[in-house]
JSON list of C-alpha atoms in Angstrom, two decimals:
[
{"chain": "C", "resi": 1, "resn": "UNK", "atom": "CA", "xyz": [-2.27, -47.10, 11.98]},
{"chain": "C", "resi": 2, "resn": "UNK", "atom": "CA", "xyz": [-3.88, -43.81, 11.02]},
{"chain": "C", "resi": 3, "resn": "UNK", "atom": "CA", "xyz": [-6.90, -43.99, 8.78]},
{"chain": "C", "resi": 4, "resn": "UNK", "atom": "CA", "xyz": [-9.48, -41.38, 7.94]},
{"chain": "C", "resi": 5, "resn": "UNK", "atom": "CA", "xyz": [-12.56, -41.93, 5.84]},
{"chain": "C", "resi": 6, "resn": "UNK", "atom": "CA", "xyz": [-15.70, -40.12, 4.86]},
{"chain": "C", "resi": 7, "resn": "UNK", "atom": "CA", "xyz": [-19.05, -41.83, 4.56]},
{"chain": "C", "resi": 8, "resn": "UNK", "atom": "CA", "xyz": [-20.87, -41.28, 1.30]},
{"chain": "C", "resi": 9, "resn": "UNK", "atom": "CA", "xyz": [-24.20, -40.51, 2.99]},
{"chain": "C", "resi": 10, "resn": "UNK", "atom": "CA", "xyz": [-22.82, -37.71, 5.16]},
{"chain": "C", "resi": 11, "resn": "UNK", "atom": "CA", "xyz": [-19.73, -36.05, 3.67]},
{"chain": "C", "resi": 12, "resn": "UNK", "atom": "CA", "xyz": [-19.07, -34.16, 6.93]},
{"chain": "C", "resi": 13, "resn": "UNK", "atom": "CA", "xyz": [-18.49, -37.37, 8.92]},
{"chain": "C", "resi": 14, "resn": "UNK", "atom": "CA", "xyz": [-14.89, -38.44, 9.52]},
{"chain": "C", "resi": 15, "resn": "UNK", "atom": "CA", "xyz": [-13.58, -41.55, 11.21]},
{"chain": "C", "resi": 16, "resn": "UNK", "atom": "CA", "xyz": [-10.13, -42.48, 12.48]},
{"chain": "C", "resi": 17, "resn": "UNK", "atom": "CA", "xyz": [-9.36, -46.01, 13.62]},
{"chain": "C", "resi": 18, "resn": "UNK", "atom": "CA", "xyz": [-6.19, -46.95, 15.49]},
{"chain": "C", "resi": 19, "resn": "UNK", "atom": "CA", "xyz": [-5.27, -50.41, 16.63]},
{"chain": "C", "resi": 20, "resn": "UNK", "atom": "CA", "xyz": [-2.34, -52.27, 18.08]},
{"chain": "C", "resi": 21, "resn": "UNK", "atom": "CA", "xyz": [0.34, -53.43, 15.72]},
{"chain": "C", "resi": 22, "resn": "UNK", "atom": "CA", "xyz": [0.31, -57.22, 16.14]},
{"chain": "C", "resi": 23, "resn": "UNK", "atom": "CA", "xyz": [2.77, -59.10, 13.98]},
{"chain": "C", "resi": 24, "resn": "UNK", "atom": "CA", "xyz": [1.40, -62.54, 14.84]},
{"chain": "C", "resi": 25, "resn": "UNK", "atom": "CA", "xyz": [-2.15, -63.87, 14.64]},
{"chain": "C", "resi": 26, "resn": "UNK", "atom": "CA", "xyz": [-3.81, -65.56, 17.64]},
{"chain": "C", "resi": 27, "resn": "UNK", "atom": "CA", "xyz": [-3.61, -68.94, 15.86]},
{"chain": "C", "resi": 28, "resn": "UNK", "atom": "CA", "xyz": [0.11, -68.50, 15.21]},
{"chain": "C", "resi": 29, "resn": "UNK", "atom": "CA", "xyz": [0.54, -67.47, 18.83]},
{"chain": "C", "resi": 30, "resn": "UNK", "atom": "CA", "xyz": [-1.07, -70.71, 20.06]},
{"chain": "C", "resi": 31, "resn": "UNK", "atom": "CA", "xyz": [1.01, -72.81, 17.67]},
{"chain": "C", "resi": 32, "resn": "UNK", "atom": "CA", "xyz": [4.18, -71.07, 18.88]},
{"chain": "C", "resi": 33, "resn": "UNK", "atom": "CA", "xyz": [3.29, -71.73, 22.53]},
{"chain": "C", "resi": 34, "resn": "UNK", "atom": "CA", "xyz": [2.49, -75.38, 21.82]},
{"chain": "C", "resi": 35, "resn": "UNK", "atom": "CA", "xyz": [5.81, -75.86, 20.02]},
{"chain": "C", "resi": 36, "resn": "UNK", "atom": "CA", "xyz": [7.62, -74.14, 22.90]},
{"chain": "C", "resi": 37, "resn": "UNK", "atom": "CA", "xyz": [5.86, -76.42, 25.39]},
{"chain": "C", "resi": 38, "resn": "UNK", "atom": "CA", "xyz": [6.66, -79.53, 23.35]},
{"chain": "C", "resi": 39, "resn": "UNK", "atom": "CA", "xyz": [10.37, -78.71, 23.13]},
{"chain": "C", "resi": 40, "resn": "UNK", "atom": "CA", "xyz": [10.60, -77.72, 26.82]},
{"chain": "C", "resi": 41, "resn": "UNK", "atom": "CA", "xyz": [8.79, -80.83, 27.98]},
{"chain": "C", "resi": 42, "resn": "UNK", "atom": "CA", "xyz": [10.92, -82.99, 25.68]},
{"chain": "C", "resi": 43, "resn": "UNK", "atom": "CA", "xyz": [14.13, -81.63, 27.17]},
{"chain": "C", "resi": 44, "resn": "UNK", "atom": "CA", "xyz": [12.70, -81.92, 30.72]},
{"chain": "C", "resi": 45, "resn": "UNK", "atom": "CA", "xyz": [11.67, -85.55, 30.14]},
{"chain": "C", "resi": 46, "resn": "UNK", "atom": "CA", "xyz": [15.13, -86.43, 28.86]},
{"chain": "C", "resi": 47, "resn": "UNK", "atom": "CA", "xyz": [16.68, -84.74, 31.90]},
{"chain": "C", "resi": 48, "resn": "UNK", "atom": "CA", "xyz": [14.27, -86.57, 34.23]},
{"chain": "C", "resi": 49, "resn": "UNK", "atom": "CA", "xyz": [15.02, -89.91, 32.53]},
{"chain": "C", "resi": 50, "resn": "UNK", "atom": "CA", "xyz": [18.75, -89.30, 33.15]},
{"chain": "C", "resi": 51, "resn": "UNK", "atom": "CA", "xyz": [18.16, -88.57, 36.84]},
{"chain": "C", "resi": 52, "resn": "UNK", "atom": "CA", "xyz": [17.44, -84.82, 36.88]},
{"chain": "C", "resi": 53, "resn": "UNK", "atom": "CA", "xyz": [13.86, -85.20, 38.04]},
{"chain": "C", "resi": 54, "resn": "UNK", "atom": "CA", "xyz": [13.74, -81.66, 39.53]},
{"chain": "C", "resi": 55, "resn": "UNK", "atom": "CA", "xyz": [13.80, -80.26, 35.99]},
{"chain": "C", "resi": 56, "resn": "UNK", "atom": "CA", "xyz": [10.17, -81.34, 35.44]},
{"chain": "C", "resi": 57, "resn": "UNK", "atom": "CA", "xyz": [8.47, -79.16, 38.09]},
{"chain": "C", "resi": 58, "resn": "UNK", "atom": "CA", "xyz": [10.54, -76.13, 37.10]},
{"chain": "C", "resi": 59, "resn": "UNK", "atom": "CA", "xyz": [9.68, -76.68, 33.44]},
{"chain": "C", "resi": 60, "resn": "UNK", "atom": "CA", "xyz": [6.01, -76.87, 34.39]},
{"chain": "C", "resi": 61, "resn": "UNK", "atom": "CA", "xyz": [6.30, -73.65, 36.40]},
{"chain": "C", "resi": 62, "resn": "UNK", "atom": "CA", "xyz": [8.11, -71.97, 33.51]},
{"chain": "C", "resi": 63, "resn": "UNK", "atom": "CA", "xyz": [5.42, -73.02, 31.02]},
{"chain": "C", "resi": 64, "resn": "UNK", "atom": "CA", "xyz": [2.70, -71.80, 33.39]},
{"chain": "C", "resi": 65, "resn": "UNK", "atom": "CA", "xyz": [4.28, -68.35, 33.77]},
{"chain": "C", "resi": 66, "resn": "UNK", "atom": "CA", "xyz": [4.90, -68.01, 30.02]},
{"chain": "C", "resi": 67, "resn": "UNK", "atom": "CA", "xyz": [1.33, -69.19, 29.34]},
{"chain": "C", "resi": 68, "resn": "UNK", "atom": "CA", "xyz": [-0.12, -66.55, 31.69]},
{"chain": "C", "resi": 69, "resn": "UNK", "atom": "CA", "xyz": [1.98, -63.86, 30.01]},
{"chain": "C", "resi": 70, "resn": "UNK", "atom": "CA", "xyz": [0.77, -65.02, 26.59]},
{"chain": "C", "resi": 71, "resn": "UNK", "atom": "CA", "xyz": [-2.87, -64.93, 27.73]},
{"chain": "C", "resi": 72, "resn": "UNK", "atom": "CA", "xyz": [-2.44, -61.39, 29.05]},
{"chain": "C", "resi": 73, "resn": "UNK", "atom": "CA", "xyz": [-0.84, -60.35, 25.76]},
{"chain": "C", "resi": 74, "resn": "UNK", "atom": "CA", "xyz": [-3.55, -62.08, 23.71]},
{"chain": "C", "resi": 75, "resn": "UNK", "atom": "CA", "xyz": [-6.32, -60.28, 25.62]},
{"chain": "C", "resi": 76, "resn": "UNK", "atom": "CA", "xyz": [-4.89, -56.95, 24.44]},
{"chain": "C", "resi": 77, "resn": "UNK", "atom": "CA", "xyz": [-4.02, -58.02, 20.88]},
{"chain": "C", "resi": 78, "resn": "UNK", "atom": "CA", "xyz": [-7.34, -56.72, 19.54]},
{"chain": "C", "resi": 79, "resn": "UNK", "atom": "CA", "xyz": [-7.38, -53.39, 21.40]},
{"chain": "C", "resi": 80, "resn": "UNK", "atom": "CA", "xyz": [-8.44, -50.45, 19.27]},
{"chain": "C", "resi": 81, "resn": "UNK", "atom": "CA", "xyz": [-9.67, -46.88, 19.30]},
{"chain": "C", "resi": 82, "resn": "UNK", "atom": "CA", "xyz": [-12.16, -45.24, 16.93]},
{"chain": "C", "resi": 83, "resn": "UNK", "atom": "CA", "xyz": [-12.79, -41.50, 16.70]},
{"chain": "C", "resi": 84, "resn": "UNK", "atom": "CA", "xyz": [-15.95, -40.46, 14.81]},
{"chain": "C", "resi": 85, "resn": "UNK", "atom": "CA", "xyz": [-16.69, -36.85, 14.01]},
{"chain": "C", "resi": 86, "resn": "UNK", "atom": "CA", "xyz": [-20.09, -35.76, 12.76]},
{"chain": "C", "resi": 87, "resn": "UNK", "atom": "CA", "xyz": [-21.75, -32.35, 12.74]},
{"chain": "C", "resi": 88, "resn": "UNK", "atom": "CA", "xyz": [-23.55, -33.13, 16.01]},
{"chain": "C", "resi": 89, "resn": "UNK", "atom": "CA", "xyz": [-21.05, -35.25, 17.97]},
{"chain": "C", "resi": 90, "resn": "UNK", "atom": "CA", "xyz": [-17.49, -36.39, 18.46]},
{"chain": "C", "resi": 91, "resn": "UNK", "atom": "CA", "xyz": [-17.50, -40.01, 19.65]},
{"chain": "C", "resi": 92, "resn": "UNK", "atom": "CA", "xyz": [-14.42, -41.81, 20.97]},
{"chain": "C", "resi": 93, "resn": "UNK", "atom": "CA", "xyz": [-14.73, -45.58, 21.32]},
{"chain": "C", "resi": 94, "resn": "UNK", "atom": "CA", "xyz": [-11.90, -47.42, 23.08]},
{"chain": "C", "resi": 95, "resn": "UNK", "atom": "CA", "xyz": [-11.55, -51.17, 23.54]},
{"chain": "C", "resi": 96, "resn": "UNK", "atom": "CA", "xyz": [-9.00, -52.52, 26.03]},
{"chain": "C", "resi": 97, "resn": "UNK", "atom": "CA", "xyz": [-9.07, -56.27, 26.70]},
{"chain": "C", "resi": 98, "resn": "UNK", "atom": "CA", "xyz": [-12.76, -57.03, 27.27]},
{"chain": "C", "resi": 99, "resn": "UNK", "atom": "CA", "xyz": [-13.78, -53.48, 28.24]},
{"chain": "C", "resi": 100, "resn": "UNK", "atom": "CA", "xyz": [-15.43, -51.15, 25.72]},
{"chain": "C", "resi": 101, "resn": "UNK", "atom": "CA", "xyz": [-15.67, -47.49, 26.68]},
{"chain": "C", "resi": 102, "resn": "UNK", "atom": "CA", "xyz": [-17.43, -44.78, 24.71]},
{"chain": "C", "resi": 103, "resn": "UNK", "atom": "CA", "xyz": [-17.18, -41.01, 25.17]},
{"chain": "C", "resi": 104, "resn": "UNK", "atom": "CA", "xyz": [-19.38, -38.48, 23.38]},
{"chain": "C", "resi": 105, "resn": "UNK", "atom": "CA", "xyz": [-18.64, -34.76, 23.09]},
{"chain": "C", "resi": 106, "resn": "UNK", "atom": "CA", "xyz": [-20.20, -31.78, 21.40]},
{"chain": "C", "resi": 107, "resn": "UNK", "atom": "CA", "xyz": [-17.69, -30.99, 18.62]},
{"chain": "C", "resi": 108, "resn": "UNK", "atom": "CA", "xyz": [-18.10, -27.23, 19.08]},
{"chain": "C", "resi": 109, "resn": "UNK", "atom": "CA", "xyz": [-16.86, -27.44, 22.68]},
{"chain": "C", "resi": 110, "resn": "UNK", "atom": "CA", "xyz": [-13.92, -29.82, 22.30]},
{"chain": "C", "resi": 111, "resn": "UNK", "atom": "CA", "xyz": [-10.40, -28.57, 23.00]},
{"chain": "C", "resi": 112, "resn": "UNK", "atom": "CA", "xyz": [-7.40, -30.61, 21.83]},
{"chain": "C", "resi": 113, "resn": "UNK", "atom": "CA", "xyz": [-4.26, -30.56, 24.00]},
{"chain": "C", "resi": 114, "resn": "UNK", "atom": "CA", "xyz": [-0.96, -32.26, 23.25]},
{"chain": "C", "resi": 115, "resn": "UNK", "atom": "CA", "xyz": [1.27, -33.06, 26.19]},
{"chain": "C", "resi": 116, "resn": "UNK", "atom": "CA", "xyz": [4.96, -32.24, 26.01]},
{"chain": "C", "resi": 117, "resn": "UNK", "atom": "CA", "xyz": [7.53, -34.93, 25.10]},
{"chain": "C", "resi": 118, "resn": "UNK", "atom": "CA", "xyz": [8.32, -37.70, 25.93]},
{"chain": "C", "resi": 119, "resn": "UNK", "atom": "CA", "xyz": [4.67, -38.80, 26.27]},
{"chain": "C", "resi": 120, "resn": "UNK", "atom": "CA", "xyz": [3.06, -36.53, 23.70]},
{"chain": "C", "resi": 121, "resn": "UNK", "atom": "CA", "xyz": [-0.43, -37.80, 24.49]},
{"chain": "C", "resi": 122, "resn": "UNK", "atom": "CA", "xyz": [-3.43, -36.18, 22.82]},
{"chain": "C", "resi": 123, "resn": "UNK", "atom": "CA", "xyz": [-6.13, -35.17, 25.30]},
{"chain": "C", "resi": 124, "resn": "UNK", "atom": "CA", "xyz": [-9.63, -34.21, 24.15]},
{"chain": "C", "resi": 125, "resn": "UNK", "atom": "CA", "xyz": [-11.33, -31.94, 26.70]},
{"chain": "C", "resi": 126, "resn": "UNK", "atom": "CA", "xyz": [-14.84, -30.61, 26.97]},
{"chain": "C", "resi": 127, "resn": "UNK", "atom": "CA", "xyz": [-15.92, -29.03, 30.23]},
{"chain": "C", "resi": 128, "resn": "UNK", "atom": "CA", "xyz": [-14.83, -31.28, 33.09]},
{"chain": "C", "resi": 129, "resn": "UNK", "atom": "CA", "xyz": [-14.56, -34.39, 30.90]},
{"chain": "C", "resi": 130, "resn": "UNK", "atom": "CA", "xyz": [-11.42, -35.51, 29.10]},
{"chain": "C", "resi": 131, "resn": "UNK", "atom": "CA", "xyz": [-10.15, -38.54, 27.22]},
{"chain": "C", "resi": 132, "resn": "UNK", "atom": "CA", "xyz": [-6.69, -39.49, 25.98]},
{"chain": "C", "resi": 133, "resn": "UNK", "atom": "CA", "xyz": [-6.50, -40.66, 22.35]},
{"chain": "C", "resi": 134, "resn": "UNK", "atom": "CA", "xyz": [-3.78, -41.83, 19.98]},
{"chain": "C", "resi": 135, "resn": "UNK", "atom": "CA", "xyz": [-2.17, -44.34, 22.35]},
{"chain": "C", "resi": 136, "resn": "UNK", "atom": "CA", "xyz": [-1.47, -46.77, 19.47]},
{"chain": "C", "resi": 137, "resn": "UNK", "atom": "CA", "xyz": [0.23, -44.16, 17.28]},
{"chain": "C", "resi": 138, "resn": "UNK", "atom": "CA", "xyz": [3.89, -43.24, 17.04]},
{"chain": "C", "resi": 139, "resn": "UNK", "atom": "CA", "xyz": [4.61, -39.78, 18.52]},
{"chain": "C", "resi": 140, "resn": "UNK", "atom": "CA", "xyz": [5.09, -38.10, 15.12]},
{"chain": "C", "resi": 141, "resn": "UNK", "atom": "CA", "xyz": [1.73, -39.50, 13.98]},
{"chain": "C", "resi": 142, "resn": "UNK", "atom": "CA", "xyz": [0.03, -38.13, 17.09]},
{"chain": "C", "resi": 143, "resn": "UNK", "atom": "CA", "xyz": [0.93, -34.61, 16.00]},
{"chain": "C", "resi": 144, "resn": "UNK", "atom": "CA", "xyz": [-0.56, -35.34, 12.57]},
{"chain": "C", "resi": 145, "resn": "UNK", "atom": "CA", "xyz": [-3.75, -36.68, 14.13]},
{"chain": "C", "resi": 146, "resn": "UNK", "atom": "CA", "xyz": [-4.06, -33.65, 16.43]},
{"chain": "C", "resi": 147, "resn": "UNK", "atom": "CA", "xyz": [-3.64, -31.25, 13.49]},
{"chain": "C", "resi": 148, "resn": "UNK", "atom": "CA", "xyz": [-6.19, -33.14, 11.42]},
{"chain": "C", "resi": 149, "resn": "UNK", "atom": "CA", "xyz": [-8.69, -33.27, 14.29]},
{"chain": "C", "resi": 150, "resn": "UNK", "atom": "CA", "xyz": [-8.28, -29.52, 14.87]},
{"chain": "C", "resi": 151, "resn": "UNK", "atom": "CA", "xyz": [-8.79, -28.83, 11.16]},
{"chain": "C", "resi": 152, "resn": "UNK", "atom": "CA", "xyz": [-11.93, -30.98, 10.99]},
{"chain": "C", "resi": 153, "resn": "UNK", "atom": "CA", "xyz": [-13.35, -29.45, 14.18]},
{"chain": "C", "resi": 154, "resn": "UNK", "atom": "CA", "xyz": [-12.74, -25.97, 12.80]},
{"chain": "C", "resi": 155, "resn": "UNK", "atom": "CA", "xyz": [-14.63, -26.89, 9.62]},
{"chain": "C", "resi": 156, "resn": "UNK", "atom": "CA", "xyz": [-17.58, -28.08, 11.76]},
{"chain": "C", "resi": 157, "resn": "UNK", "atom": "CA", "xyz": [-17.90, -24.69, 13.47]}
]
């Protein structure tokens, strides 16, 4: 998602917010897992009742592994990145799982580099510091973001 907005109080401030594309809400995710567990346990109990008792521990192991994978996915479902440009600073805020990281640059000193395909990552550099942005964007949208950032930074100068 690519979004740019200007605040009314300071017309020179721009903000871009990118977040993961999640097609299912956390509540729907839990309901899906519970229904999966109910069906799996139902089939395992029927198999155990008919003499296939080894199906139960493997079903439990399967549900545990799928549950761990779902928890890992759910931790990253709300990841996002915000880029704020004002006349005095360029702030990049990135949230990954439970970790929030913030980078602040002087907008007059920032250089924007785009890596070559297939990655096409956008790297903001200032002195010895750098940060990669646009991870949640499609490659063709990364080029658009880089152009727009360059244009806005040029207007700040």
